[in-house]
PDB file of C-alpha atoms in Angstrom:
ATOM      1  CA  MET A   1     -22.575 -23.820  14.184  1.00 56.00           C
ATOM      2  CA  LYS A   2     -21.047 -27.288  13.698  1.00 61.00           C
ATOM      3  CA  ASP A   3     -20.048 -29.470  10.758  1.00 60.00           C
ATOM      4  CA  SER A   4     -22.910 -31.469   9.302  1.00 64.00           C
ATOM      5  CA  ALA A   5     -23.740 -33.477   6.208  1.00 60.00           C
ATOM      6  CA  ARG A   6     -24.542 -30.248   4.401  1.00 59.00           C
ATOM      7  CA  PHE A   7     -22.144 -27.702   5.864  1.00 59.00           C
ATOM      8  CA  ALA A   8     -18.458 -27.468   6.656  1.00 62.00           C
ATOM      9  CA  VAL A   9     -17.403 -24.879   9.226  1.00 63.00           C
ATOM     10  CA  GLY A  10     -14.081 -23.090   9.074  1.00 63.00           C
ATOM     11  CA  VAL A  11     -12.709 -21.312  12.150  1.00 66.00           C
ATOM     12  CA  GLY A  12      -9.703 -19.032  12.343  1.00 67.00           C
ATOM     13  CA  ASP A  13      -8.352 -15.639  13.339  1.00 70.00           C
ATOM     14  CA  VAL A  14      -7.792 -12.662  11.064  1.00 69.00           C
ATOM     15  CA  GLN A  15      -5.988  -9.530  12.236  1.00 73.00           C
ATOM     16  CA  VAL A  16      -7.690  -6.449  10.808  1.00 73.00           C
ATOM     17  CA  HIS A  17      -6.194  -2.971  11.061  1.00 74.00           C
ATOM     18  CA  ALA A  18      -9.480  -1.192  11.738  1.00 73.00           C
ATOM     19  CA  ASN A  19     -11.705  -0.212  14.614  1.00 73.00           C
ATOM     20  CA  TYR A  20     -13.656  -3.182  16.001  1.00 70.00           C
ATOM     21  CA  LEU A  21     -17.016  -1.466  15.424  1.00 71.00           C
ATOM     22  CA  LEU A  22     -16.312  -1.120  11.704  1.00 72.00           C
ATOM     23  CA  VAL A  23     -15.345  -4.797  11.550  1.00 72.00           C
ATOM     24  CA  MET A  24     -18.663  -5.740  13.164  1.00 70.00           C
ATOM     25  CA  ASP A  25     -20.538  -3.615  10.628  1.00 68.00           C
ATOM     26  CA  ASN A  26     -18.746  -5.388   7.802  1.00 70.00           C
ATOM     27  CA  LEU A  27     -19.368  -8.901   9.095  1.00 68.00           C
ATOM     28  CA  LEU A  28     -22.980  -8.396  10.074  1.00 66.00           C
ATOM     29  CA  ASP A  29     -24.106  -6.610   6.910  1.00 70.00           C
ATOM     30  CA  LEU A  30     -23.743  -9.338   4.285  1.00 69.00           C
ATOM     31  CA  SER A  31     -25.661  -7.434   1.613  1.00 69.00           C
ATOM     32  CA  HIS A  32     -22.292  -6.122   0.384  1.00 72.00           C
ATOM     33  CA  VAL A  33     -20.893  -9.593  -0.402  1.00 71.00           C
ATOM     34  CA  PRO A  34     -22.267 -10.057  -3.976  1.00 69.00           C
ATOM     35  CA  PHE A  35     -21.051  -6.589  -4.959  1.00 71.00           C
ATOM     36  CA  VAL A  36     -17.625  -6.534  -3.286  1.00 73.00           C
ATOM     37  CA  HIS A  37     -16.707 -10.228  -3.681  1.00 69.00           C
ATOM     38  CA  PRO A  38     -18.455 -11.299  -6.924  1.00 66.00           C
ATOM     39  CA  ASN A  39     -15.649 -13.595  -8.105  1.00 60.00           C
ATOM     40  CA  THR A  40     -15.176 -15.540  -4.860  1.00 59.00           C
ATOM     41  CA  VAL A  41     -17.938 -16.099  -2.298  1.00 58.00           C
ATOM     42  CA  GLY A  42     -20.238 -13.386  -3.633  1.00 57.00           C
ATOM     43  CA  GLY A  43     -21.776 -14.554  -6.877  1.00 59.00           C
ATOM     44  CA  ARG A  44     -24.244 -12.328  -8.653  1.00 60.00           C
ATOM     45  CA  PRO A  45     -26.480 -10.023  -6.554  1.00 60.00           C
ATOM     46  CA  GLU A  46     -29.643 -11.508  -8.102  1.00 57.00           C
ATOM     47  CA  ASP A  47     -28.559 -15.011  -7.012  1.00 57.00           C
ATOM     48  CA  SER A  48     -28.577 -14.136  -3.308  1.00 58.00           C
ATOM     49  CA  VAL A  49     -31.596 -15.018  -1.154  1.00 54.00           C
ATOM     50  CA  GLY A  50     -32.337 -15.163   2.533  1.00 55.00           C
ATOM     51  CA  ASN A  51     -30.004 -12.410   3.720  1.00 57.00           C
ATOM     52  CA  GLY A  52     -30.810 -11.861   7.354  1.00 61.00           C
ATOM     53  CA  MET A  53     -29.606 -11.022  10.818  1.00 62.00           C
ATOM     54  CA  LYS A  54     -30.898 -12.094  14.195  1.00 64.00           C
ATOM     55  CA  GLY A  55     -29.911 -11.580  17.794  1.00 62.00           C
ATOM     56  CA  ALA A  56     -30.362 -13.664  20.911  1.00 62.00           C
ATOM     57  CA  GLU A  57     -28.818 -13.799  24.376  1.00 60.00           C
ATOM     58  CA  GLY A  58     -26.242 -11.101  23.748  1.00 59.00           C
ATOM     59  CA  THR A  59     -25.086 -12.363  20.345  1.00 62.00           C
ATOM     60  CA  ALA A  60     -25.832 -11.358  16.778  1.00 62.00           C
ATOM     61  CA  ALA A  61     -25.665 -13.673  13.774  1.00 64.00           C
ATOM     62  CA  ALA A  62     -25.815 -12.823  10.087  1.00 63.00           C
ATOM     63  CA  ALA A  63     -26.503 -15.372   7.340  1.00 64.00           C
ATOM     64  CA  ARG A  64     -26.506 -15.271   3.548  1.00 64.00           C
ATOM     65  CA  TRP A  65     -27.580 -18.033   1.151  1.00 61.00           C
ATOM     66  CA  PRO A  66     -26.834 -18.301  -2.574  1.00 56.00           C
ATOM     67  CA  ALA A  67     -30.023 -19.016  -4.511  1.00 55.00           C
ATOM     68  CA  GLY A  68     -30.732 -22.580  -5.585  1.00 50.00           C
ATOM     69  CA  LEU A  69     -28.772 -24.286  -2.828  1.00 49.00           C
ATOM     70  CA  ARG A  70     -30.466 -27.157  -1.072  1.00 47.00           C
ATOM     71  CA  GLY A  71     -31.620 -25.957   2.324  1.00 51.00           C
ATOM     72  CA  ALA A  72     -31.778 -22.295   1.340  1.00 50.00           C
ATOM     73  CA  PRO A  73     -34.861 -20.448   2.646  1.00 52.00           C
ATOM     74  CA  GLY A  74     -37.825 -19.942   0.335  1.00 49.00           C
ATOM     75  CA  PRO A  75     -38.609 -21.646  -2.970  1.00 43.00           C
ATOM     76  CA  ALA A  76     -35.789 -22.880  -5.175  1.00 36.00           C
ATOM     77  CA  SER A  77     -34.567 -20.175  -7.504  1.00 34.00           C
ATOM     78  CA  THR A  78     -33.964 -20.596 -11.230  1.00 33.00           C
ATOM     79  CA  ALA A  79     -32.269 -17.226 -11.629  1.00 33.00           C
ATOM     80  CA  GLY A  80     -28.837 -18.770 -11.894  1.00 34.00           C
ATOM     81  CA  SER A  81     -26.703 -21.777 -11.226  1.00 34.00           C
ATOM     82  CA  ALA A  82     -25.251 -22.612  -7.831  1.00 36.00           C
ATOM     83  CA  PRO A  83     -21.813 -24.104  -7.206  1.00 39.00           C
ATOM     84  CA  GLY A  84     -21.758 -27.694  -8.450  1.00 39.00           C
ATOM     85  CA  GLY A  85     -25.205 -27.521 -10.120  1.00 41.00           C
ATOM     86  CA  THR A  86     -26.812 -26.399 -13.326  1.00 40.00           C
ATOM     87  CA  LYS A  87     -29.272 -23.590 -13.874  1.00 39.00           C
ATOM     88  CA  GLY A  88     -32.467 -24.345 -12.001  1.00 40.00           C
ATOM     89  CA  SER A  89     -31.147 -27.541 -10.408  1.00 41.00           C
ATOM     90  CA  PRO A  90     -30.181 -28.232  -6.794  1.00 42.00           C
ATOM     91  CA  ALA A  91     -26.507 -27.861  -6.035  1.00 40.00           C
ATOM     92  CA  ASP A  92     -24.226 -30.551  -4.755  1.00 39.00           C
ATOM     93  CA  PRO A  93     -24.810 -30.322  -0.981  1.00 35.00           C
ATOM     94  CA  THR A  94     -21.128 -30.999  -0.329  1.00 34.00           C
ATOM     95  CA  LYS A  95     -20.343 -27.764  -2.173  1.00 36.00           C
ATOM     96  CA  SER A  96     -23.040 -25.737  -0.484  1.00 34.00           C
ATOM     97  CA  PHE A  97     -21.872 -22.989   1.773  1.00 34.00           C
ATOM     98  CA  ARG A  98     -23.317 -20.558   4.187  1.00 36.00           C
ATOM     99  CA  HIS A  99     -21.603 -17.383   5.305  1.00 37.00           C
ATOM    100  CA  HIS A 100     -22.114 -17.220   9.032  1.00 35.00           C
ATOM    101  CA  GLU A 101     -20.517 -14.778  11.440  1.00 34.00           C
ATOM    102  CA  GLU A 102     -21.288 -14.514  15.121  1.00 34.00           C
ATOM    103  CA  MET A 103     -19.889 -12.336  17.840  1.00 33.00           C
ATOM    104  CA  THR A 104     -20.839 -11.109  21.277  1.00 34.00           C
ATOM    105  CA  MET A 105     -21.843  -7.457  21.278  1.00 35.00           C
ATOM    106  CA  ALA A 106     -24.009  -6.966  24.350  1.00 33.00           C
ATOM    107  CA  GLN A 107     -21.307  -5.273  26.403  1.00 38.00           C
ATOM    108  CA  VAL A 108     -19.943  -3.323  23.441  1.00 46.00           C
ATOM    109  CA  LEU A 109     -22.966  -1.671  21.874  1.00 70.00           C
ATOM    110  CA  ARG A 110     -25.435  -1.363  24.762  1.00 80.00           C
ATOM    111  CA  CYS A 111     -25.832   1.870  26.713  1.00 86.00           C
ATOM    112  CA  LYS A 112     -24.851   1.479  30.362  1.00 84.00           C
ATOM    113  CA  GLU A 113     -27.509   3.983  31.447  1.00 88.00           C
ATOM    114  CA  CYS A 114     -30.613   2.911  29.515  1.00 90.00           C
ATOM    115  CA  ASP A 115     -29.528  -0.339  27.802  1.00 86.00           C
ATOM    116  CA  GLY A 116     -30.357   1.177  24.414  1.00 88.00           C
ATOM    117  CA  GLU A 117     -28.358   0.348  21.309  1.00 85.00           C
ATOM    118  CA  MET A 118     -25.344   2.602  20.786  1.00 86.00           C
ATOM    119  CA  THR A 119     -24.070   3.829  17.431  1.00 87.00           C
ATOM    120  CA  LEU A 120     -20.579   4.922  16.454  1.00 87.00           C
ATOM    121  CA  LEU A 121     -20.642   8.471  15.079  1.00 89.00           C
ATOM    122  CA  PRO A 122     -18.495  11.617  14.909  1.00 92.00           C
ATOM    123  CA  LEU A 123     -19.566  14.337  17.334  1.00 94.00           C
ATOM    124  CA  PRO A 124     -20.108  17.975  16.326  1.00 95.00           C
ATOM    125  CA  PRO A 125     -17.166  20.254  17.203  1.00 97.00           C
ATOM    126  CA  ILE A 126     -16.486  20.494  20.947  1.00 97.00           C
ATOM    127  CA  GLU A 127     -14.355  23.105  22.709  1.00 97.00           C
ATOM    128  CA  GLY A 128     -12.509  23.660  25.968  1.00 97.00           C
ATOM    129  CA  GLU A 129     -10.228  26.302  27.462  1.00 97.00           C
ATOM    130  CA  GLU A 130      -7.726  26.551  30.297  1.00 96.00           C
ATOM    131  CA  HIS A 131      -5.553  29.592  31.238  1.00 94.00           C
ATOM    132  CA  GLY A 132      -6.045  31.171  27.818  1.00 95.00           C
ATOM    133  CA  LEU A 133      -5.271  27.981  25.872  1.00 97.00           C
ATOM    134  CA  HIS A 134      -8.221  27.118  23.656  1.00 98.00           C
ATOM    135  CA  MET A 135      -8.859  23.731  22.016  1.00 98.00           C
ATOM    136  CA  ARG A 136     -11.456  22.742  19.423  1.00 98.00           C
ATOM    137  CA  ILE A 137     -11.952  19.069  18.482  1.00 97.00           C
ATOM    138  CA  ASP A 138     -13.844  18.256  15.283  1.00 97.00           C
ATOM    139  CA  GLY A 139     -15.003  14.749  14.354  1.00 94.00           C
ATOM    140  CA  LEU A 140     -14.379  13.103  17.715  1.00 94.00           C
ATOM    141  CA  PRO A 141     -15.642   9.489  17.450  1.00 91.00           C
ATOM    142  CA  ALA A 142     -18.034   8.427  20.191  1.00 91.00           C
ATOM    143  CA  LEU A 143     -20.788   5.941  20.977  1.00 90.00           C
ATOM    144  CA  ARG A 144     -24.263   7.449  21.390  1.00 92.00           C
ATOM    145  CA  CYS A 145     -27.692   5.939  22.018  1.00 91.00           C
ATOM    146  CA  ALA A 146     -31.094   7.258  20.947  1.00 92.00           C
ATOM    147  CA  ASN A 147     -31.503   8.945  24.347  1.00 93.00           C
ATOM    148  CA  GLY A 148     -28.326  10.983  23.810  1.00 91.00           C
ATOM    149  CA  HIS A 149     -26.118   9.132  26.299  1.00 93.00           C
ATOM    150  CA  THR A 150     -22.556   9.330  25.012  1.00 94.00           C
ATOM    151  CA  ARG A 151     -19.349   7.535  25.883  1.00 91.00           C
ATOM    152  CA  PHE A 152     -15.842   7.133  24.512  1.00 90.00           C
ATOM    153  CA  VAL A 153     -15.119   4.350  22.035  1.00 85.00           C
ATOM    154  CA  ALA A 154     -12.612   2.990  24.577  1.00 82.00           C
ATOM    155  CA  ALA A 155     -11.890   3.714  28.225  1.00 82.00           C
ATOM    156  CA  ALA A 156      -8.302   4.699  27.402  1.00 85.00           C
ATOM    157  CA  PHE A 157      -9.302   7.085  24.604  1.00 87.00           C
ATOM    158  CA  PRO A 158      -8.760  10.401  26.510  1.00 90.00           C
ATOM    159  CA  SER A 159      -5.205   9.515  27.553  1.00 89.00           C
ATOM    160  CA  LYS A 160      -4.302   8.143  24.110  1.00 88.00           C
ATOM    161  CA  PHE A 161      -5.763  11.249  22.488  1.00 91.00           C
ATOM    162  CA  LEU A 162      -3.568  13.518  24.606  1.00 91.00           C
ATOM    163  CA  ASP A 163      -0.483  11.312  24.124  1.00 91.00           C
ATOM    164  CA  ARG A 164      -0.812  11.500  20.341  1.00 90.00           C
ATOM    165  CA  LEU A 165      -1.381  15.233  20.407  1.00 92.00           C
ATOM    166  CA  LEU A 166       1.691  15.836  22.587  1.00 92.00           C
ATOM    167  CA  ALA A 167       3.785  13.520  20.398  1.00 91.00           C
ATOM    168  CA  ALA A 168       3.311  15.807  17.386  1.00 88.00           C
ATOM    169  CA  PRO A 169       6.747  17.288  16.523  1.00 84.00           C
ATOM    170  CA  ASP A 170       5.161  20.617  15.540  1.00 86.00           C
ATOM    171  CA  LEU A 171       2.594  20.834  18.324  1.00 91.00           C
ATOM    172  CA  VAL A 172       2.864  24.638  18.218  1.00 93.00           C
ATOM    173  CA  PRO A 173       5.028  26.709  15.837  1.00 92.00           C
ATOM    174  CA  LEU A 174       6.913  28.459  18.664  1.00 94.00           C
ATOM    175  CA  ASP A 175       9.397  27.242  21.263  1.00 94.00           C
ATOM    176  CA  ALA A 176       8.448  27.064  24.931  1.00 95.00           C
ATOM    177  CA  ALA A 177       9.565  29.720  27.364  1.00 95.00           C
ATOM    178  CA  SER A 178      11.592  28.949  30.467  1.00 95.00           C
ATOM    179  CA  GLN A 179      10.293  29.729  33.936  1.00 92.00           C
ATOM    180  CA  LYS A 180      11.999  31.304  36.940  1.00 89.00           C
ATOM    181  CA  GLY A 181      10.930  32.138  40.442  1.00 82.00           C
ATOM    182  CA  PHE A 182       9.308  30.249  43.271  1.00 76.00           C
ATOM    183  CA  LEU A 183       6.779  32.558  44.892  1.00 75.00           C
ATOM    184  CA  ARG A 184       6.547  34.865  41.877  1.00 79.00           C
ATOM    185  CA  LYS A 185       6.893  32.801  38.719  1.00 84.00           C
ATOM    186  CA  ARG A 186       8.108  34.593  35.598  1.00 90.00           C
ATOM    187  CA  TYR A 187       8.336  33.492  31.967  1.00 94.00           C
ATOM    188  CA  CYS A 188      11.804  34.103  30.597  1.00 95.00           C
ATOM    189  CA  CYS A 189      13.501  34.007  27.202  1.00 95.00           C
ATOM    190  CA  PRO A 190      15.613  30.841  26.824  1.00 95.00           C
ATOM    191  CA  ALA A 191      17.922  32.693  24.397  1.00 93.00           C
ATOM    192  CA  CYS A 192      18.923  35.755  26.421  1.00 93.00           C
ATOM    193  CA  GLY A 193      17.332  35.199  29.831  1.00 92.00           C
ATOM    194  CA  GLY A 194      15.221  38.333  29.618  1.00 92.00           C
ATOM    195  CA  GLU A 195      11.749  38.407  31.137  1.00 91.00           C
ATOM    196  CA  LEU A 196       8.866  38.016  28.702  1.00 94.00           C
ATOM    197  CA  ASP A 197       6.058  40.541  28.503  1.00 89.00           C
ATOM    198  CA  THR A 198       3.002  38.612  29.717  1.00 89.00           C
ATOM    199  CA  ASP A 199       0.821  41.711  29.936  1.00 89.00           C
ATOM    200  CA  HIS A 200       0.647  42.144  26.152  1.00 89.00           C
ATOM    201  CA  ALA A 201       0.317  38.626  24.814  1.00 92.00           C
ATOM    202  CA  GLY A 202      -0.281  37.716  21.210  1.00 95.00           C
ATOM    203  CA  ARG A 203      -1.860  34.499  19.915  1.00 96.00           C
ATOM    204  CA  VAL A 204      -0.471  31.549  18.010  1.00 96.00           C
ATOM    205  CA  GLU A 205      -2.483  28.757  16.368  1.00 96.00           C
ATOM    206  CA  ALA A 206      -1.855  25.175  15.268  1.00 95.00           C
ATOM    207  CA  GLU A 207      -3.919  22.562  13.390  1.00 95.00           C
ATOM    208  CA  HIS A 208      -3.492  18.806  13.756  1.00 94.00           C
ATOM    209  CA  SER A 209      -5.122  15.764  12.163  1.00 93.00           C
ATOM    210  CA  MET A 210      -4.933  12.566  14.201  1.00 88.00           C
ATOM    211  CA  ALA A 211      -5.886   9.024  13.233  1.00 80.00           C
ATOM    212  CA  TYR A 212      -7.112   6.720  15.974  1.00 70.00           C
ATOM    213  CA  ASP A 213      -7.334   2.937  15.511  1.00 64.00           C
ATOM    214  CA  GLY A 214      -8.748   2.946  12.002  1.00 69.00           C
ATOM    215  CA  LEU A 215     -11.357   5.658  12.585  1.00 78.00           C
ATOM    216  CA  ARG A 216     -11.748   8.799  10.534  1.00 85.00           C
ATOM    217  CA  PRO A 217      -9.099  11.446  11.313  1.00 90.00           C
ATOM    218  CA  ILE A 218      -9.855  13.837  14.153  1.00 94.00           C
ATOM    219  CA  ALA A 219      -9.163  17.544  13.536  1.00 96.00           C
ATOM    220  CA  VAL A 220      -7.711  19.413  16.517  1.00 97.00           C
ATOM    221  CA  HIS A 221      -7.277  23.191  16.585  1.00 97.00           C
ATOM    222  CA  VAL A 222      -5.183  24.746  19.349  1.00 97.00           C
ATOM    223  CA  ASP A 223      -4.552  28.432  19.954  1.00 96.00           C
ATOM    224  CA  LEU A 224      -2.765  29.887  22.953  1.00 96.00           C
ATOM    225  CA  PRO A 225      -1.010  33.051  24.134  1.00 96.00           C
ATOM    226  CA  SER A 226       2.439  33.973  22.821  1.00 96.00           C
ATOM    227  CA  TYR A 227       4.933  36.171  24.649  1.00 95.00           C
ATOM    228  CA  ARG A 228       7.656  38.383  23.146  1.00 93.00           C
ATOM    229  CA  CYS A 229      11.054  39.106  24.616  1.00 93.00           C
ATOM    230  CA  ALA A 230      11.648  42.885  24.737  1.00 90.00           C
ATOM    231  CA  ALA A 231      15.425  42.410  24.584  1.00 92.00           C
ATOM    232  CA  CYS A 232      15.880  40.067  21.597  1.00 92.00           C
ATOM    233  CA  GLU A 233      12.378  40.107  20.036  1.00 91.00           C
ATOM    234  CA  HIS A 234      12.043  36.308  20.133  1.00 93.00           C
ATOM    235  CA  GLU A 235       8.533  34.987  20.718  1.00 94.00           C
ATOM    236  CA  TYR A 236       7.560  32.000  22.859  1.00 96.00           C
ATOM    237  CA  VAL A 237       4.600  30.121  24.275  1.00 96.00           C
ATOM    238  CA  GLU A 238       4.168  29.100  27.910  1.00 96.00           C
ATOM    239  CA  PRO A 239       6.629  26.574  29.420  1.00 95.00           C
ATOM    240  CA  ARG A 240       6.191  22.998  28.240  1.00 94.00           C
ATOM    241  CA  GLU A 241       5.042  21.656  31.611  1.00 93.00           C
ATOM    242  CA  THR A 242       2.398  24.375  31.896  1.00 94.00           C
ATOM    243  CA  MET A 243       1.234  23.831  28.310  1.00 95.00           C
ATOM    244  CA  VAL A 244       0.835  20.067  28.869  1.00 94.00           C
ATOM    245  CA  SER A 245      -1.283  20.731  31.952  1.00 95.00           C
ATOM    246  CA  ASP A 246      -3.398  23.315  30.108  1.00 96.00           C
ATOM    247  CA  LEU A 247      -3.910  20.982  27.135  1.00 96.00           C
ATOM    248  CA  MET A 248      -5.005  18.226  29.483  1.00 95.00           C
ATOM    249  CA  GLN A 249      -7.508  20.460  31.253  1.00 95.00           C
ATOM    250  CA  ALA A 250      -8.784  22.037  28.017  1.00 97.00           C
ATOM    251  CA  SER A 251      -9.459  18.602  26.496  1.00 96.00           C
ATOM    252  CA  ALA A 252     -11.206  17.511  29.702  1.00 94.00           C
ATOM    253  CA  HIS A 253     -13.427  20.605  29.537  1.00 96.00           C
ATOM    254  CA  ALA A 254     -14.223  19.818  25.894  1.00 96.00           C
ATOM    255  CA  PHE A 255     -15.155  16.209  26.708  1.00 95.00           C
ATOM    256  CA  ARG A 256     -17.346  17.340  29.608  1.00 94.00           C
ATOM    257  CA  SER A 257     -19.131  19.851  27.367  1.00 95.00           C
ATOM    258  CA  ALA A 258     -20.334  16.901  25.260  1.00 94.00           C
ATOM    259  CA  HIS A 259     -21.364  14.971  28.404  1.00 93.00           C
ATOM    260  CA  ILE A 260     -19.155  12.020  27.429  1.00 92.00           C
ATOM    261  CA  ALA A 261     -19.095   9.243  29.988  1.00 83.00           C
ATOM    262  CA  PRO A 262     -16.010   7.019  30.383  1.00 73.00           C
ATOM    263  CA  GLY A 263     -15.775   4.055  27.999  1.00 61.00           C
TER     264      GLY A 263
END
């Protein structure tokens, strides 16, 4: 859209701390403008006409017209006054405005398998397990089309998900055991050096809530074996390196159970 005798176009950048899909929803659904911005660009809801959205050649455009403005679609409205005019009269065309947003979405919201439109939604709980470590993920955000094809919201999501989980200071409520041995690996107590009883393991659980790029928080439940030292009675979980590997594999199993394709 370019400047004309009736319209002035403003162009600029705004940094928004939210997921890009939510920003698109906001910009392309202009029906919220009269209700959320009534004292600025919104006006009264009953004064708005010609709300619409159209797509062509991989782009989507949304437009909203205040009633009574010269050039607005449909018959002139007498419901209210427009900027620069009186009730029932045409507005000053130099003060007319049109809210117009346009962005390319073809590669963002189209399914790579069937080319259907994809929608951002939270998945039902998914689960995975590796070497006794169990993980349940609730509310994982994903893109899904009508045919059920699912993919991550971003290609880097799995690695970022694991990085944030591992960065939690209280990932599990117990310390990690040490490990000794080359051919026969043994879990040992870091406090006294005694060997841990791995034949009679208990269980320990942890809950985490993680925010990801402005999306709703993701709930992650982890439970894994715990091992007690017979000498000093201290309790530990598997060594850190082993736990990281098991968490990685358990999350991968969970993602595969939902048939999530890479972003």
